[in-house]
CSV table of C-alpha atoms in Angstrom, one decimal:
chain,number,residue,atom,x,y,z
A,1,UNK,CA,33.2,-114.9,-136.2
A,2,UNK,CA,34.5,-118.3,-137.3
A,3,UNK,CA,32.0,-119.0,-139.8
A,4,UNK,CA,32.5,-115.3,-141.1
A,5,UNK,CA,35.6,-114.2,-141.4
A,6,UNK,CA,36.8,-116.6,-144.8
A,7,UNK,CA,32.9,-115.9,-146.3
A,8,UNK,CA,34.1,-112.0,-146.0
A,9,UNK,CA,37.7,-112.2,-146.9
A,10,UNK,CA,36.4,-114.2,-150.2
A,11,UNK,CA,33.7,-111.4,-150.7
A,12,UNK,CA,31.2,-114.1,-150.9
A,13,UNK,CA,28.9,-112.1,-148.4
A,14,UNK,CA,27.9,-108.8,-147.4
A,15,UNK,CA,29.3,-106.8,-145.1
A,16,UNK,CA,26.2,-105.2,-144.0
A,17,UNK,CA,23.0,-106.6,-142.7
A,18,UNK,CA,24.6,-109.6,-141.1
A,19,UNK,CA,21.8,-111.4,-138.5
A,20,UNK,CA,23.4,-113.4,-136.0
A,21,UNK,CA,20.8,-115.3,-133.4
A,22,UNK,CA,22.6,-117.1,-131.1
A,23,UNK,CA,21.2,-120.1,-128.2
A,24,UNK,CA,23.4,-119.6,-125.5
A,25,UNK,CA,23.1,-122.8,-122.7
A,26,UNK,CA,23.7,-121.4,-119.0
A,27,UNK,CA,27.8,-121.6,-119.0
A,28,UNK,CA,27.8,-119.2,-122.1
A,29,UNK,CA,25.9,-116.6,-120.7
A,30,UNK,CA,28.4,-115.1,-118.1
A,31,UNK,CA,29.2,-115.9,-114.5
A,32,UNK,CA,27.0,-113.6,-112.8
A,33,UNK,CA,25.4,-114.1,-109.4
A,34,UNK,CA,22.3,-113.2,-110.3
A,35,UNK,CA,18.9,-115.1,-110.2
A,36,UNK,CA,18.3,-114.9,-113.9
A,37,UNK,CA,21.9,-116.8,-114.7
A,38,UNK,CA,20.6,-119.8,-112.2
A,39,UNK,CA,20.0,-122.6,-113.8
A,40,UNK,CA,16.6,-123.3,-111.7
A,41,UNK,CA,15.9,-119.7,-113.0
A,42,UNK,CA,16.6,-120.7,-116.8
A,43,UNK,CA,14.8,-124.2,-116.8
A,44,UNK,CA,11.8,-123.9,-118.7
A,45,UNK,CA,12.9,-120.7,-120.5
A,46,UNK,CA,13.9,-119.0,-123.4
A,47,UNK,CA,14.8,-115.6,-123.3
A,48,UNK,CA,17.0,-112.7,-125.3
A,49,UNK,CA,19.7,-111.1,-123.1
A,50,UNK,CA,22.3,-108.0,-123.6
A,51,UNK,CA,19.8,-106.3,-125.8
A,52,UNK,CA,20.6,-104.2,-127.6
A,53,UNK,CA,24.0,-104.0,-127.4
A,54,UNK,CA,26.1,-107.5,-126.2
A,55,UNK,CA,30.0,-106.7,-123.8
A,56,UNK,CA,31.4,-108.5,-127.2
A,57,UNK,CA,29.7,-106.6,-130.5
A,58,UNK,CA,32.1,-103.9,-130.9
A,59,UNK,CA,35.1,-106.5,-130.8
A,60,UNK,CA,33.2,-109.0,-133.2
A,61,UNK,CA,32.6,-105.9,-135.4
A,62,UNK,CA,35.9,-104.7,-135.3
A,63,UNK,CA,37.3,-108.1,-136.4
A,64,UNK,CA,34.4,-108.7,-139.4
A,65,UNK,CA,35.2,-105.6,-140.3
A,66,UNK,CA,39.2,-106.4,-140.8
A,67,UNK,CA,38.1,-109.3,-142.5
A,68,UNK,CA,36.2,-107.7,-145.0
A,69,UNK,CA,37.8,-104.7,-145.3
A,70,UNK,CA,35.3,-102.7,-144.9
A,71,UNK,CA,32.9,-101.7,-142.1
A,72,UNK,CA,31.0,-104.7,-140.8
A,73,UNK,CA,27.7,-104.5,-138.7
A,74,UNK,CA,26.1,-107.1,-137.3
A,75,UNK,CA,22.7,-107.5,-135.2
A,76,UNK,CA,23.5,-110.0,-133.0
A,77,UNK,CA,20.9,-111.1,-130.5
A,78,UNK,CA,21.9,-113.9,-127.8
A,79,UNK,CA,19.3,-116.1,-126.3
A,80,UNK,CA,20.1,-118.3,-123.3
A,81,UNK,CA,18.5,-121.6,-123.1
A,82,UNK,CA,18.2,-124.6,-120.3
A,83,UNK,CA,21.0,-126.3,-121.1
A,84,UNK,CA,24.9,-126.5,-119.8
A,85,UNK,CA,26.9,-126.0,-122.3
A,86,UNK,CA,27.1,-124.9,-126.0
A,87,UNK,CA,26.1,-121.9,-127.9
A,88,UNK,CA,24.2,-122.6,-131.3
A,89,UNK,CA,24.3,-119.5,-133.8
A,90,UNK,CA,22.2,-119.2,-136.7
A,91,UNK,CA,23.5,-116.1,-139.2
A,92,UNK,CA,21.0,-114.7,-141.9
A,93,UNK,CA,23.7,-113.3,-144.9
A,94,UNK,CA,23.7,-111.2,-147.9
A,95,UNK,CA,25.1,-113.6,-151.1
A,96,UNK,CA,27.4,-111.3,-153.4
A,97,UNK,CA,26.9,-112.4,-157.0
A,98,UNK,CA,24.5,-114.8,-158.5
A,99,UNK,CA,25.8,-117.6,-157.2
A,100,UNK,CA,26.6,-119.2,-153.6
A,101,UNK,CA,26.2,-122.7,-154.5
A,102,UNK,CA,27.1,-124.9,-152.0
A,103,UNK,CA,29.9,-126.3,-153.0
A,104,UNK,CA,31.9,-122.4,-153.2
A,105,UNK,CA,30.6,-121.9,-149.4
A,106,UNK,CA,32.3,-125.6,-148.7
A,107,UNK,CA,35.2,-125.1,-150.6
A,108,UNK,CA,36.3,-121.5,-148.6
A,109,UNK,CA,35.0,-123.3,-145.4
A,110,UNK,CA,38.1,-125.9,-146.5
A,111,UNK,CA,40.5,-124.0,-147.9
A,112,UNK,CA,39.5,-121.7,-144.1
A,113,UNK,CA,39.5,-124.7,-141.6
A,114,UNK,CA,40.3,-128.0,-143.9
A,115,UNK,CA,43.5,-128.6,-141.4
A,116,UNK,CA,42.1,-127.2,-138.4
A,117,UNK,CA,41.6,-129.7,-135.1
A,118,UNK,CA,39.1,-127.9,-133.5
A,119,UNK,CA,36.8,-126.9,-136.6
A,120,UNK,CA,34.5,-129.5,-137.8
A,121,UNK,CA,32.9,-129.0,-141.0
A,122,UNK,CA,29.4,-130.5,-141.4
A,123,UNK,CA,28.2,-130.9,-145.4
A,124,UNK,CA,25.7,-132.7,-146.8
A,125,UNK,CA,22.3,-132.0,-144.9
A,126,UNK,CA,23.9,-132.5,-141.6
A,127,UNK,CA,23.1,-129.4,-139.0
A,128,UNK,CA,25.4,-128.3,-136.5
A,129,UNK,CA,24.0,-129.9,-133.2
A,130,UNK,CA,24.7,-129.2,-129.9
A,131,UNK,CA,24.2,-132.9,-128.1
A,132,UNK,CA,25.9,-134.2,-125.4
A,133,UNK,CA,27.4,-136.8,-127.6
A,134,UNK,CA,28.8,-134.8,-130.1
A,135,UNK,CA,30.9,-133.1,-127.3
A,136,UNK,CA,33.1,-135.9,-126.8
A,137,UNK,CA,34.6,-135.5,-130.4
A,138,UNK,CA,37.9,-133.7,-129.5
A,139,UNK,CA,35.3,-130.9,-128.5
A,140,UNK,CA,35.1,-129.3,-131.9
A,141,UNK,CA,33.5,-126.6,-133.2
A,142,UNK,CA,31.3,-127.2,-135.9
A,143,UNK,CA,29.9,-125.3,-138.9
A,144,UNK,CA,27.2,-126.0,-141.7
A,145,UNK,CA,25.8,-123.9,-144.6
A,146,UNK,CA,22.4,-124.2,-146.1
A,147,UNK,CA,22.4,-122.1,-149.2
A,148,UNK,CA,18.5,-120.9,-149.6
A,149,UNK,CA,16.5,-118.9,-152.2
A,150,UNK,CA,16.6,-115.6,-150.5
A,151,UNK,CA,19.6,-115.1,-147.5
A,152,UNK,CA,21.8,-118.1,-146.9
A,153,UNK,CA,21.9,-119.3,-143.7
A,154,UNK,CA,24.9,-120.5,-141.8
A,155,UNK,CA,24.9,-122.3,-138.5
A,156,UNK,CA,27.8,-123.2,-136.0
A,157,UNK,CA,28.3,-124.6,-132.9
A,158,UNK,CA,30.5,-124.0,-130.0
A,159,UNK,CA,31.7,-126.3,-126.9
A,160,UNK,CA,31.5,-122.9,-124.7
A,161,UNK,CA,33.6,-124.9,-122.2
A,162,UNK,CA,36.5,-126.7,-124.1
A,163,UNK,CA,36.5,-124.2,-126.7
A,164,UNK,CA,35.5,-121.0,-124.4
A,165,UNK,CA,37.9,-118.5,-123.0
A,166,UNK,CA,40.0,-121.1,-121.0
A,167,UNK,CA,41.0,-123.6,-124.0
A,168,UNK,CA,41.6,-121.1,-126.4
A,169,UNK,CA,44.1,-119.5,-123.6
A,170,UNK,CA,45.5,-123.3,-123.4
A,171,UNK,CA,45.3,-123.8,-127.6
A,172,UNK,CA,46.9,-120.2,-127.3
A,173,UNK,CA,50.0,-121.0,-124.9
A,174,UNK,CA,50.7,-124.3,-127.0
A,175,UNK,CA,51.2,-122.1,-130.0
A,176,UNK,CA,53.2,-120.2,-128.4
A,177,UNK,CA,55.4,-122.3,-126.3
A,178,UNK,CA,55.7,-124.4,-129.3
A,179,UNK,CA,53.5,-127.6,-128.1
A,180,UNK,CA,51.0,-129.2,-130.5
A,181,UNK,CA,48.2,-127.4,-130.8
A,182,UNK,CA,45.8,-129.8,-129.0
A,183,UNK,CA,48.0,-130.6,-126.0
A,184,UNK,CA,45.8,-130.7,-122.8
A,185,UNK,CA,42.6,-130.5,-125.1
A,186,UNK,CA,41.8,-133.8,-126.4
């Protein structure tokens, strides 16, 4: 949802036919006791998982949908992959109009997440990577947009483990408490 929501609410996409394929490592793929979540199990191996229908689609739907103020569907189709952490999406979009030059997707990216901590945006023809080293910068998420002759294609990554369930619940609580935003995450 993060490198959707500000492309919908500027109407610089469409709100239908959105492809999401997303590389889960074994930490994003749910805590379940069951051989195919072992890591010994995953070594080695690619493979698609909560196909058709992922625990999390109808709330990403519902929130695209907000955000473009219209229905939103998405195909969204997780893979998990050998590694620990970090989920790399790739999304296949729709441009609206003639033009999604690079510099509009970068400037609603900015005006989106310019200020943000934990967003990192990547421009140029830097990727979105999810290597150990980039981890250790304040554990940011990071986006990057390749506009391309036919869909553009936008790709983020996400420290599943800072940035997961349990340090947006801490980022959450320092809002609310009044604490800077980072407190207890950097």
């Amino acid at each position: 949802m993060l490198p959707l929501i500000p492309l919908l609410k500027a109407g610089l996409i469409g709100s239908a036919g959105i492809i999401a394929d997303s590389l889960s490592g074994v930490s994003g793929a749910g805590r379940k006791a069951e051989a195919d979540y072992l890591f010994c199990e995953c070594n080695e191996s690619v493979r698609p998982y909560a196909v058709p229908k992922h625990r999390h689609l109808s709330e990403i739907e519902e929130q695209l949908s907000l955000a473009a103020g219209t229905k939103t569907t998405i195909q969204f189709t997780p893979h998990l992959v050998p590694v620990n952490r970090g989920i790399l999406t790739t999304l296949y979009l729709t441009p609206v109009g003639k033009s999604t030059a690079a510099e509009k997707i970068s400037a609603c990216y900015a005006r989106a997440y310019g200020d943000e901590p934990f967003v990192r945006l990547l421009n140029g023809q830097k990727l979105a990577p999810t290597q150990k080293r980039y981890w250790h910068e304040r554990h940011r998420n990071r986006m990057a947009a390749r506009p391309t002759h036919g869909p553009l294609i936008v790709m983020s990554a996400e420290d599943n483990l800072v940035k997961g369930a349990s340090g947006q619940a801490v980022q959450n609580m320092n809002i609310l408490c009044g604490f800077p935003e980072t407190a207890g995450l950097v």
